[in-house]
Amino acid sequence: MSRFSDLCKYLIKENGTNVYQVSKETSLDLTTLQRMTTGKRLPSKEFVYKLCSYLRISDSELSELIELYDIEQMGEIPYFSYKYIKKLFTHLYDLENNAVNTQYLENYSQHFLDPLLSQRLSILAESALISMISALSNSENAYVYTNFPANHSFAHYIELLNIHQKQHIQILHLISLYQNNIDNLSNLASLLTILPYTLTAETEYTPYFVYNHIRYAELQNMMYPFYFITNHQVLLLSANFQEHIILSDQDSVKKYTEQFKTAIQQANILIHKTNMPQEAFKFYDDANPSLNTSFYGVEHQPCFTNLLTPEDFMKGLNLRLPNLDHFLPFIQSLFMQKKTFFYTKEGVELFCETGKFYGQTASLLPPLSKDSIIHLLDRYLRSPKTSSSFMLKEEIKFPQHINVELNEKKQLHIMKIIGNSYFLLLTINEPSICETFYDFFQFLQKSDNVYSHDESKTYLMAKLDQLKSTH
C-alpha cells in the first residue's frame, strides 16, 4: 500500500461506490483499478484524471492526489527537488519583476530531513548579530566569514548586510553538504537559498562547501559549533542557535580569522562566479561537453542554436564583435550537440514582437527584422530540432535574462545577461546538485508542466501565421 493508493481507495469509498461499480460505469479497467487501490500498480496519469472526473472530487482533493501520484512515481526526495527547482525559477522571475515571493524561502523547511535548515536564532543572539552587521558600515575593508547553515534565516542576514553596505564588504560562507543520496534535498535547499545572492552585483558573496558527516543529534553535543566573524568581533552560536558568546578582543578575532582562511583553503567553491565575458567564454569552452553528452537547458525563448544556423550566428556576431574566426570550431560544436531545451510561451511572444535575443546571445546579436523572424520560425517548424524542444506551461515562470544549462550530471551553468550592461556566469560542479538538476530535466520533459510537441507546434504555427498576416 502507499499514500496514493490509500487516498484512491478512500475517495472511491467516500463517493459511495466501489471499483466494480466504477469500472462498470466508465471505461476504466477493473484489474487496473484493483491494483491501483491495493498499491500493486501505478496507472497512467490520464487514468487517474478519468477516475477523478467520474468521482467529481474537489480541486483540493485532486491536487493532493496528483501530488501523491507524482511522489509515488518519482520518489519523495526527487519529487520535492523537482518542486523546489520550479519554485526557484518562479522566485528568480519575481525578483526580475520586483515582485518577491516571501514564502519562497520559508517553504523549504517543510520537508527537510535536516533540522538545521529550519533553525532560528534566539532573540538575544539575533540582536547581537544585527549589532555586528550595523557596525560594519563604519569599517574599512569589512568582511564577514561564517559557517551558518544556508537557510532562510541566513538569507535574511545577507539582506541586512546589503542594507548596511556603504562600502565594499566581502562575505565568505562555508557550507556543510552531505554525500548520501537521501540528503540531496538538503544540499539543493542550501543552494537554492543562496543562489539569488550570487546573481546580484551588489554583494561580493562567495559560498564554499565541505562534506559533513556530523548529524544534527551529534551537533547538540558540540560546544558553539557555529560562528560569524567580522573585522572586530566573533559571534559563537550553540548547535540549537539559542545560546551565544561574543568575542571582542582583537587577538581572538585574528585567530578565528586565520583559522577560517585555513578552512577555506581546504574547501571547494560551491559556485564559481565571473563577470568577465572573455574569461567566461574560455571557461565555457574548456567545459564544453562532447557531442555524445546529454545537454539540457531552459531559457526565456527558444535556444538560438535551434533558430539559427552557425552561419547566421557568425554573421550577426561579426557585426558587433569582428575577428572571431578562431572561435568558429567551438561555435559550430554548440550547434551539433545533442540538446534538450525548454522555453516559455512568454518568450516566444516577446521574440516575435521585438526580434530580440535574450539569454546567452543577449549582448551579441542585433534585433531581427520581421522577415527574418518569419524565416527562422518557418525553418524551425520544419526542423527535427523541434522534437527535443519543449514549451513550458504558464505555471512555471522563468526570468527573461537568465538561462540555465546542464552538462549531463557534471556541470551546471547559470548565466545572467542584460544587454551590454550586465554579464554573469555561475558554474556549479557539486555532484549531488548536478544530479538533482539532471533528474529535474528528465522528469520535466515528461510532466504536465510542458506542452506536447503537437500543442507547441500548433501555437508556433499560429504565431507564424499572425506575423505573415500583419507583414
GROMACS .gro file of C-alpha atoms in nm:
model
  471
    1MET     CA    1   0.000   0.000   0.000
    2SER     CA    2   0.102   0.362  -0.048
    3ARG     CA    3  -0.038   0.701   0.041
    4PHE     CA    4  -0.155   0.738  -0.319
    5SER     CA    5  -0.341   0.404  -0.323
    6ASP     CA    6  -0.486   0.470   0.025
    7LEU     CA    7  -0.630   0.803  -0.091
    8CYS     CA    8  -0.773   0.647  -0.409
    9LYS     CA    9  -0.943   0.380  -0.201
   10TYR     CA   10  -1.076   0.643   0.043
   11LEU     CA   11  -1.214   0.871  -0.234
   12ILE     CA   12  -1.393   0.581  -0.404
   13LYS     CA   13  -1.548   0.474  -0.073
   14GLU     CA   14  -1.644   0.832   0.023
   15ASN     CA   15  -1.821   0.860  -0.313
   16GLY     CA   16  -2.045   0.571  -0.208
   17THR     CA   17  -1.918   0.331  -0.471
   18ASN     CA   18  -1.655   0.062  -0.531
   19VAL     CA   19  -1.410  -0.043  -0.801
   20TYR     CA   20  -1.662  -0.277  -0.962
   21GLN     CA   21  -1.922  -0.003  -0.997
   22VAL     CA   22  -1.663   0.248  -1.119
   23SER     CA   23  -1.543   0.004  -1.387
   24LYS     CA   24  -1.899  -0.078  -1.489
   25GLU     CA   25  -1.999   0.288  -1.534
   26THR     CA   26  -1.675   0.401  -1.702
   27SER     CA   27  -1.423   0.263  -1.948
   28LEU     CA   28  -1.168   0.215  -1.670
   29ASP     CA   29  -1.020  -0.133  -1.650
   30LEU     CA   30  -1.127  -0.326  -1.337
   31THR     CA   31  -0.791  -0.501  -1.288
   32THR     CA   32  -0.606  -0.170  -1.308
   33LEU     CA   33  -0.846  -0.016  -1.055
   34GLN     CA   34  -0.796  -0.307  -0.816
   35ARG     CA   35  -0.418  -0.298  -0.844
   36MET     CA   36  -0.416   0.082  -0.806
   37THR     CA   37  -0.620   0.078  -0.483
   38THR     CA   38  -0.407  -0.203  -0.335
   39GLY     CA   39  -0.076  -0.035  -0.422
   40LYS     CA   40   0.030  -0.308  -0.667
   41ARG     CA   41   0.031  -0.091  -0.979
   42LEU     CA   42   0.063   0.276  -1.067
   43PRO     CA   43  -0.164   0.354  -1.363
   44SER     CA   44  -0.115   0.631  -1.617
   45LYS     CA   45  -0.191   0.984  -1.503
   46GLU     CA   46  -0.465   1.002  -1.767
   47PHE     CA   47  -0.628   0.702  -1.596
   48VAL     CA   48  -0.620   0.888  -1.263
   49TYR     CA   49  -0.773   1.202  -1.414
   50LYS     CA   50  -1.058   0.996  -1.563
   51LEU     CA   51  -1.124   0.841  -1.223
   52CYS     CA   52  -1.126   1.184  -1.057
   53SER     CA   53  -1.364   1.318  -1.321
   54TYR     CA   54  -1.604   1.032  -1.253
   55LEU     CA   55  -1.581   1.080  -0.875
   56ARG     CA   56  -1.624   1.459  -0.913
   57ILE     CA   57  -1.378   1.528  -0.633
   58SER     CA   58  -1.287   1.881  -0.522
   59ASP     CA   59  -0.990   2.074  -0.663
   60SER     CA   60  -0.801   2.041  -0.334
   61GLU     CA   61  -0.851   1.663  -0.329
   62LEU     CA   62  -0.741   1.642  -0.693
   63SER     CA   63  -0.428   1.845  -0.617
   64GLU     CA   64  -0.343   1.621  -0.321
   65LEU     CA   65  -0.399   1.303  -0.521
   66ILE     CA   66  -0.184   1.417  -0.814
   67GLU     CA   67   0.094   1.520  -0.576
   68LEU     CA   68   0.086   1.174  -0.416
   69TYR     CA   69   0.087   1.021  -0.765
   70ASP     CA   70   0.399   1.218  -0.858
   71ILE     CA   71   0.567   1.122  -0.529
   72GLU     CA   72   0.485   0.757  -0.595
   73GLN     CA   73   0.620   0.781  -0.948
   74MET     CA   74   0.937   0.980  -0.875
   75GLY     CA   75   1.015   0.910  -0.511
   76GLU     CA   76   0.972   1.164  -0.231
   77ILE     CA   77   1.317   1.326  -0.245
   78PRO     CA   78   1.322   1.366  -0.629
   79TYR     CA   79   0.965   1.497  -0.622
   80PHE     CA   80   1.037   1.773  -0.372
   81SER     CA   81   1.362   1.853  -0.553
   82TYR     CA   82   1.158   1.899  -0.870
   83LYS     CA   83   0.905   2.112  -0.685
   84TYR     CA   84   1.169   2.339  -0.530
   85ILE     CA   85   1.361   2.394  -0.854
   86LYS     CA   86   1.034   2.510  -1.010
   87LYS     CA   87   0.994   2.746  -0.716
   88LEU     CA   88   1.346   2.874  -0.773
   89PHE     CA   89   1.260   2.966  -1.133
   90THR     CA   90   0.947   3.148  -1.019
   91HIS     CA   91   1.142   3.328  -0.746
   92LEU     CA   92   1.405   3.448  -0.994
   93TYR     CA   93   1.123   3.560  -1.223
   94ASP     CA   94   0.964   3.752  -0.935
   95LEU     CA   95   1.296   3.914  -0.842
   96GLU     CA   96   1.343   4.027  -1.200
   97ASN     CA   97   0.996   4.182  -1.196
   98ASN     CA   98   1.029   4.326  -0.843
   99ALA     CA   99   0.756   4.101  -0.707
  100VAL     CA  100   0.934   3.894  -0.442
  101ASN     CA  101   0.755   3.588  -0.308
  102THR     CA  102   0.814   3.599   0.068
  103GLN     CA  103   0.709   3.235   0.105
  104TYR     CA  104   0.989   3.113  -0.124
  105LEU     CA  105   1.248   3.053   0.147
  106GLU     CA  106   1.010   2.962   0.427
  107ASN     CA  107   0.866   2.670   0.231
  108TYR     CA  108   1.199   2.490   0.221
  109SER     CA  109   1.182   2.390   0.586
  110GLN     CA  110   0.861   2.190   0.546
  111HIS     CA  111   1.002   1.861   0.418
  112PHE     CA  112   1.368   1.860   0.503
  113LEU     CA  113   1.529   1.578   0.693
  114ASP     CA  114   1.799   1.819   0.813
  115PRO     CA  115   1.662   2.020   1.112
  116LEU     CA  116   1.943   2.277   1.074
  117LEU     CA  117   1.766   2.426   0.775
  118SER     CA  118   1.471   2.535   0.987
  119GLN     CA  119   1.668   2.670   1.287
  120ARG     CA  120   1.625   3.030   1.403
  121LEU     CA  121   1.841   3.239   1.631
  122SER     CA  122   1.719   3.334   1.976
  123ILE     CA  123   1.614   3.698   2.018
  124LEU     CA  124   1.931   3.783   2.212
  125ALA     CA  125   2.161   3.609   1.962
  126GLU     CA  126   1.990   3.779   1.668
  127SER     CA  127   2.016   4.117   1.840
  128ALA     CA  128   2.391   4.065   1.885
  129LEU     CA  129   2.428   3.962   1.522
  130ILE     CA  130   2.236   4.264   1.392
  131SER     CA  131   2.454   4.491   1.605
  132MET     CA  132   2.767   4.336   1.447
  133ILE     CA  133   2.624   4.388   1.098
  134SER     CA  134   2.538   4.750   1.173
  135ALA     CA  135   2.892   4.817   1.293
  136LEU     CA  136   3.031   4.710   0.954
  137SER     CA  137   2.902   5.030   0.794
  138ASN     CA  138   3.179   5.219   0.976
  139SER     CA  139   3.456   4.970   0.895
  140GLU     CA  140   3.717   4.982   0.622
  141ASN     CA  141   3.792   4.659   0.433
  142ALA     CA  142   3.496   4.498   0.604
  143TYR     CA  143   3.447   4.123   0.587
  144VAL     CA  144   3.214   3.850   0.712
  145TYR     CA  145   3.328   3.489   0.748
  146THR     CA  146   3.072   3.234   0.865
  147ASN     CA  147   2.964   2.870   0.863
  148PHE     CA  148   2.594   2.936   0.931
  149PRO     CA  149   2.355   2.684   0.768
  150ALA     CA  150   2.227   2.816   0.436
  151ASN     CA  151   1.867   2.858   0.543
  152HIS     CA  152   1.607   3.136   0.518
  153SER     CA  153   1.741   3.299   0.836
  154PHE     CA  154   2.086   3.335   0.682
  155ALA     CA  155   1.930   3.486   0.369
  156HIS     CA  156   1.772   3.749   0.593
  157TYR     CA  157   2.116   3.844   0.732
  158ILE     CA  158   2.255   3.881   0.379
  159GLU     CA  159   1.971   4.125   0.314
  160LEU     CA  160   2.073   4.319   0.625
  161LEU     CA  161   2.433   4.328   0.503
  162ASN     CA  162   2.308   4.478   0.176
  163ILE     CA  163   2.113   4.744   0.366
  164HIS     CA  164   2.413   4.845   0.581
  165GLN     CA  165   2.663   4.817   0.298
  166LYS     CA  166   2.804   5.165   0.246
  167GLN     CA  167   3.127   5.028   0.110
  168HIS     CA  168   3.281   4.701  -0.007
  169ILE     CA  169   3.205   4.400   0.218
  170GLN     CA  170   3.350   4.059   0.145
  171ILE     CA  171   3.129   3.767   0.253
  172LEU     CA  172   3.278   3.416   0.260
  173HIS     CA  173   3.041   3.138   0.356
  174LEU     CA  174   3.149   2.783   0.443
  175ILE     CA  175   2.852   2.548   0.397
  176SER     CA  176   2.824   2.187   0.509
  177LEU     CA  177   2.686   1.948   0.247
  178TYR     CA  178   2.619   1.574   0.260
  179GLN     CA  179   2.722   1.286   0.033
  180ASN     CA  180   2.433   1.046   0.099
  181ASN     CA  181   2.160   1.041  -0.168
  182ILE     CA  182   1.894   1.084   0.098
  183ASP     CA  183   2.043   1.427   0.177
  184ASN     CA  184   2.035   1.556  -0.181
  185LEU     CA  185   1.728   1.761  -0.096
  186SER     CA  186   1.912   1.929   0.189
  187ASN     CA  187   2.205   2.013  -0.042
  188LEU     CA  188   1.965   2.150  -0.300
  189ALA     CA  189   1.793   2.363  -0.038
  190SER     CA  190   2.124   2.518   0.064
  191LEU     CA  191   2.200   2.607  -0.296
  192LEU     CA  192   1.857   2.748  -0.377
  193THR     CA  193   1.858   2.966  -0.066
  194ILE     CA  194   2.184   3.140  -0.151
  195LEU     CA  195   2.166   3.136  -0.532
  196PRO     CA  196   1.974   3.464  -0.572
  197TYR     CA  197   2.252   3.647  -0.382
  198THR     CA  198   2.525   3.519  -0.612
  199LEU     CA  199   2.325   3.656  -0.905
  200THR     CA  200   2.343   4.014  -0.779
  201ALA     CA  201   2.621   4.264  -0.834
  202GLU     CA  202   2.566   4.440  -0.501
  203THR     CA  203   2.718   4.173  -0.277
  204GLU     CA  204   3.058   4.008  -0.305
  205TYR     CA  205   2.932   3.679  -0.171
  206THR     CA  206   3.129   3.356  -0.226
  207PRO     CA  207   2.999   3.022  -0.093
  208TYR     CA  208   3.236   2.731  -0.027
  209PHE     CA  209   3.145   2.379   0.082
  210VAL     CA  210   3.280   2.079   0.268
  211TYR     CA  211   3.117   1.741   0.313
  212ASN     CA  212   2.997   1.689   0.667
  213HIS     CA  213   2.926   1.353   0.829
  214ILE     CA  214   2.809   1.501   1.159
  215ARG     CA  215   2.434   1.468   1.207
  216TYR     CA  216   2.205   1.707   1.391
  217ALA     CA  217   2.188   1.492   1.705
  218GLU     CA  218   2.568   1.479   1.726
  219LEU     CA  219   2.591   1.857   1.686
  220GLN     CA  220   2.396   1.901   2.007
  221ASN     CA  221   2.695   1.764   2.200
  222MET     CA  222   2.937   2.017   2.047
  223MET     CA  223   3.010   2.348   2.214
  224TYR     CA  224   2.929   2.651   1.996
  225PRO     CA  225   2.993   2.493   1.654
  226PHE     CA  226   2.869   2.794   1.451
  227TYR     CA  227   3.045   3.127   1.410
  228PHE     CA  228   3.006   3.469   1.248
  229ILE     CA  229   3.335   3.658   1.217
  230THR     CA  230   3.373   4.027   1.130
  231ASN     CA  231   3.664   4.274   1.145
  232HIS     CA  232   3.602   4.349   1.512
  233GLN     CA  233   3.404   4.065   1.671
  234VAL     CA  234   3.328   3.696   1.667
  235LEU     CA  235   2.982   3.559   1.744
  236LEU     CA  236   2.978   3.195   1.857
  237LEU     CA  237   2.647   3.005   1.849
  238SER     CA  238   2.533   2.683   2.011
  239ALA     CA  239   2.402   2.398   1.796
  240ASN     CA  240   2.040   2.493   1.868
  241PHE     CA  241   2.110   2.864   1.796
  242GLN     CA  242   1.973   2.967   2.134
  243GLU     CA  243   2.298   3.043   2.322
  244HIS     CA  244   2.575   3.273   2.208
  245ILE     CA  245   2.911   3.421   2.308
  246ILE     CA  246   3.064   3.745   2.178
  247LEU     CA  247   3.443   3.773   2.149
  248SER     CA  248   3.567   4.130   2.104
  249ASP     CA  249   3.940   4.118   2.180
  250GLN     CA  250   4.141   4.157   1.861
  251ASP     CA  251   4.370   3.865   1.936
  252SER     CA  252   4.071   3.625   1.935
  253VAL     CA  253   3.926   3.786   1.620
  254LYS     CA  254   4.263   3.748   1.445
  255LYS     CA  255   4.295   3.381   1.543
  256TYR     CA  256   3.942   3.295   1.427
  257THR     CA  257   4.001   3.484   1.100
  258GLU     CA  258   4.324   3.294   1.032
  259GLN     CA  259   4.164   2.961   1.119
  260PHE     CA  260   3.873   3.033   0.883
  261LYS     CA  261   4.113   3.114   0.598
  262THR     CA  262   4.284   2.780   0.657
  263ALA     CA  263   3.946   2.603   0.644
  264ILE     CA  264   3.858   2.779   0.316
  265GLN     CA  265   4.182   2.658   0.156
  266GLN     CA  266   4.074   2.301   0.226
  267ALA     CA  267   3.717   2.356   0.098
  268ASN     CA  268   3.570   2.373  -0.253
  269ILE     CA  269   3.398   2.669  -0.416
  270LEU     CA  270   3.030   2.585  -0.445
  271ILE     CA  271   2.961   2.849  -0.710
  272HIS     CA  272   3.236   2.965  -0.943
  273LYS     CA  273   3.148   3.320  -1.047
  274THR     CA  274   3.281   3.551  -1.316
  275ASN     CA  275   3.151   3.877  -1.462
  276MET     CA  276   3.416   3.899  -1.735
  277PRO     CA  277   3.278   3.777  -2.073
  278GLN     CA  278   3.621   3.680  -2.212
  279GLU     CA  279   3.704   3.471  -1.906
  280ALA     CA  280   3.359   3.314  -1.910
  281PHE     CA  281   3.382   3.232  -2.279
  282LYS     CA  282   3.711   3.049  -2.228
  283PHE     CA  283   3.580   2.873  -1.918
  284TYR     CA  284   3.266   2.769  -2.103
  285ASP     CA  285   3.475   2.647  -2.397
  286ASP     CA  286   3.701   2.437  -2.170
  287ALA     CA  287   3.394   2.282  -2.005
  288ASN     CA  288   3.218   2.223  -2.336
  289PRO     CA  289   3.069   1.870  -2.337
  290SER     CA  290   3.140   1.615  -2.605
  291LEU     CA  291   2.893   1.562  -2.888
  292ASN     CA  292   2.759   1.246  -2.722
  293THR     CA  293   2.693   1.412  -2.388
  294SER     CA  294   2.333   1.480  -2.287
  295PHE     CA  295   2.284   1.853  -2.258
  296TYR     CA  296   1.985   2.032  -2.107
  297GLY     CA  297   1.883   2.394  -2.091
  298VAL     CA  298   1.597   2.626  -2.004
  299GLU     CA  299   1.563   2.990  -2.104
  300HIS     CA  300   1.305   3.255  -2.181
  301GLN     CA  301   1.285   3.194  -2.557
  302PRO     CA  302   1.376   2.906  -2.791
  303CYS     CA  303   1.752   2.843  -2.792
  304PHE     CA  304   1.944   3.036  -3.056
  305THR     CA  305   2.104   2.709  -3.176
  306ASN     CA  306   1.755   2.587  -3.269
  307LEU     CA  307   1.658   2.905  -3.452
  308LEU     CA  308   1.984   2.995  -3.626
  309THR     CA  309   2.244   2.816  -3.835
  310PRO     CA  310   2.613   2.857  -3.740
  311GLU     CA  311   2.649   3.082  -4.046
  312ASP     CA  312   2.356   3.301  -3.935
  313PHE     CA  313   2.504   3.327  -3.590
  314MET     CA  314   2.855   3.420  -3.705
  315LYS     CA  315   2.719   3.677  -3.950
  316GLY     CA  316   2.525   3.851  -3.674
  317LEU     CA  317   2.813   3.814  -3.430
  318ASN     CA  318   3.070   3.969  -3.663
  319LEU     CA  319   2.860   4.283  -3.688
  320ARG     CA  320   2.936   4.354  -3.322
  321LEU     CA  321   3.248   4.150  -3.246
  322PRO     CA  322   3.467   4.114  -3.557
  323ASN     CA  323   3.768   3.880  -3.587
  324LEU     CA  324   3.615   3.586  -3.402
  325ASP     CA  325   3.709   3.323  -3.660
  326HIS     CA  326   3.933   3.140  -3.408
  327PHE     CA  327   3.617   3.062  -3.205
  328LEU     CA  328   3.440   2.910  -3.505
  329PRO     CA  329   3.511   2.541  -3.416
  330PHE     CA  330   3.367   2.596  -3.067
  331ILE     CA  331   3.062   2.780  -3.202
  332GLN     CA  332   2.997   2.509  -3.461
  333SER     CA  333   3.014   2.244  -3.186
  334LEU     CA  334   2.734   2.423  -2.998
  335PHE     CA  335   2.504   2.364  -3.296
  336MET     CA  336   2.597   1.996  -3.329
  337GLN     CA  337   2.543   1.880  -2.971
  338LYS     CA  338   2.256   1.664  -2.853
  339LYS     CA  339   2.042   1.916  -2.664
  340THR     CA  340   1.709   1.918  -2.486
  341PHE     CA  341   1.580   2.272  -2.433
  342PHE     CA  342   1.282   2.428  -2.261
  343TYR     CA  343   1.142   2.773  -2.333
  344THR     CA  344   0.843   2.987  -2.235
  345LYS     CA  345   0.537   3.099  -2.429
  346GLU     CA  346   0.602   3.450  -2.297
  347GLY     CA  347   0.949   3.436  -2.451
  348VAL     CA  348   0.812   3.331  -2.791
  349GLU     CA  349   0.568   3.621  -2.789
  350LEU     CA  350   0.842   3.869  -2.696
  351PHE     CA  351   1.074   3.735  -2.965
  352CYS     CA  352   0.802   3.761  -3.230
  353GLU     CA  353   0.720   4.114  -3.118
  354THR     CA  354   1.075   4.254  -3.092
  355GLY     CA  355   1.310   4.016  -3.277
  356LYS     CA  356   1.549   4.044  -2.982
  357PHE     CA  357   1.754   3.756  -2.846
  358TYR     CA  358   1.794   3.705  -2.472
  359GLY     CA  359   1.997   3.463  -2.262
  360GLN     CA  360   2.345   3.376  -2.391
  361THR     CA  361   2.321   3.590  -2.703
  362ALA     CA  362   2.157   3.896  -2.545
  363SER     CA  363   2.455   4.124  -2.597
  364LEU     CA  364   2.585   3.958  -2.913
  365LEU     CA  365   2.314   3.953  -3.177
  366PRO     CA  366   2.124   4.254  -3.314
  367PRO     CA  367   1.742   4.251  -3.326
  368LEU     CA  368   1.595   4.072  -3.627
  369SER     CA  369   1.362   4.213  -3.888
  370LYS     CA  370   1.012   4.072  -3.921
  371ASP     CA  371   1.118   3.895  -4.242
  372SER     CA  372   1.398   3.722  -4.054
  373ILE     CA  373   1.169   3.620  -3.768
  374ILE     CA  374   0.924   3.465  -4.014
  375HIS     CA  375   1.205   3.285  -4.193
  376LEU     CA  376   1.356   3.144  -3.870
  377LEU     CA  377   1.023   3.026  -3.727
  378ASP     CA  378   0.926   2.865  -4.056
  379ARG     CA  379   1.258   2.681  -4.076
  380TYR     CA  380   1.241   2.581  -3.711
  381LEU     CA  381   0.894   2.427  -3.750
  382ARG     CA  382   1.026   2.209  -4.034
  383SER     CA  383   1.339   2.113  -3.840
  384PRO     CA  384   1.387   1.784  -3.646
  385LYS     CA  385   1.515   2.001  -3.357
  386THR     CA  386   1.154   2.068  -3.257
  387SER     CA  387   1.138   1.712  -3.119
  388SER     CA  388   1.392   1.799  -2.850
  389SER     CA  389   1.239   2.135  -2.753
  390PHE     CA  390   0.958   2.180  -2.503
  391MET     CA  391   0.743   2.485  -2.435
  392LEU     CA  392   0.673   2.539  -2.066
  393LYS     CA  393   0.320   2.590  -1.943
  394GLU     CA  394   0.234   2.910  -1.761
  395GLU     CA  395   0.262   2.759  -1.411
  396ILE     CA  396   0.641   2.763  -1.450
  397LYS     CA  397   0.767   3.118  -1.467
  398PHE     CA  398   1.118   3.175  -1.595
  399PRO     CA  399   1.314   3.503  -1.595
  400GLN     CA  400   1.385   3.685  -1.918
  401HIS     CA  401   1.757   3.749  -1.860
  402ILE     CA  402   1.871   3.415  -1.716
  403ASN     CA  403   1.936   3.078  -1.873
  404VAL     CA  404   2.027   2.751  -1.704
  405GLU     CA  405   2.227   2.476  -1.873
  406LEU     CA  406   2.335   2.134  -1.751
  407ASN     CA  407   2.617   1.928  -1.897
  408GLU     CA  408   2.466   1.589  -1.815
  409LYS     CA  409   2.528   1.532  -1.441
  410LYS     CA  410   2.863   1.705  -1.423
  411GLN     CA  411   2.833   2.080  -1.457
  412LEU     CA  412   2.556   2.334  -1.407
  413HIS     CA  413   2.584   2.676  -1.572
  414ILE     CA  414   2.363   2.971  -1.481
  415MET     CA  415   2.403   3.284  -1.693
  416LYS     CA  416   2.255   3.626  -1.638
  417ILE     CA  417   2.294   3.869  -1.926
  418ILE     CA  418   2.117   4.202  -1.963
  419GLY     CA  419   2.208   4.363  -2.295
  420ASN     CA  420   2.556   4.516  -2.287
  421SER     CA  421   2.529   4.631  -1.925
  422TYR     CA  422   2.533   4.313  -1.715
  423PHE     CA  423   2.705   3.978  -1.758
  424LEU     CA  424   2.749   3.696  -1.507
  425LEU     CA  425   2.833   3.327  -1.535
  426LEU     CA  426   2.787   3.091  -1.239
  427THR     CA  427   2.920   2.735  -1.257
  428ILE     CA  428   2.842   2.457  -1.010
  429ASN     CA  429   3.026   2.124  -1.012
  430GLU     CA  430   2.898   1.965  -0.690
  431PRO     CA  431   2.779   1.613  -0.794
  432SER     CA  432   2.459   1.581  -0.589
  433ILE     CA  433   2.328   1.919  -0.705
  434CYS     CA  434   2.409   1.847  -1.071
  435GLU     CA  435   2.243   1.507  -1.041
  436THR     CA  436   1.932   1.666  -0.890
  437PHE     CA  437   1.904   1.912  -1.181
  438TYR     CA  438   1.956   1.623  -1.422
  439ASP     CA  439   1.662   1.438  -1.263
  440PHE     CA  440   1.461   1.761  -1.280
  441PHE     CA  441   1.509   1.795  -1.656
  442GLN     CA  442   1.441   1.424  -1.709
  443PHE     CA  443   1.108   1.449  -1.535
  444LEU     CA  444   1.016   1.792  -1.672
  445GLN     CA  445   1.000   1.673  -2.032
  446LYS     CA  446   0.751   1.400  -1.931
  447SER     CA  447   0.546   1.617  -1.696
  448ASP     CA  448   0.220   1.809  -1.720
  449ASN     CA  449   0.423   2.131  -1.694
  450VAL     CA  450   0.516   2.126  -2.064
  451TYR     CA  451   0.303   2.140  -2.376
  452SER     CA  452   0.309   1.841  -2.607
  453HIS     CA  453   0.500   1.872  -2.933
  454ASP     CA  454   0.173   1.896  -3.124
  455GLU     CA  455   0.043   2.169  -2.893
  456SER     CA  456   0.371   2.362  -2.920
  457LYS     CA  457   0.376   2.334  -3.300
  458THR     CA  458   0.016   2.446  -3.326
  459TYR     CA  459   0.091   2.752  -3.115
  460LEU     CA  460   0.408   2.841  -3.309
  461MET     CA  461   0.229   2.797  -3.642
  462ALA     CA  462  -0.042   3.033  -3.522
  463LYS     CA  463   0.223   3.291  -3.427
  464LEU     CA  464   0.386   3.246  -3.767
  465ASP     CA  465   0.053   3.296  -3.947
  466GLN     CA  466  -0.012   3.604  -3.736
  467LEU     CA  467   0.327   3.752  -3.832
  468LYS     CA  468   0.265   3.681  -4.201
  469SER     CA  469  -0.082   3.835  -4.194
  470THR     CA  470   0.045   4.159  -4.039
  471HIS     CA  471   0.354   4.179  -4.257
   0.00000   0.00000   0.00000
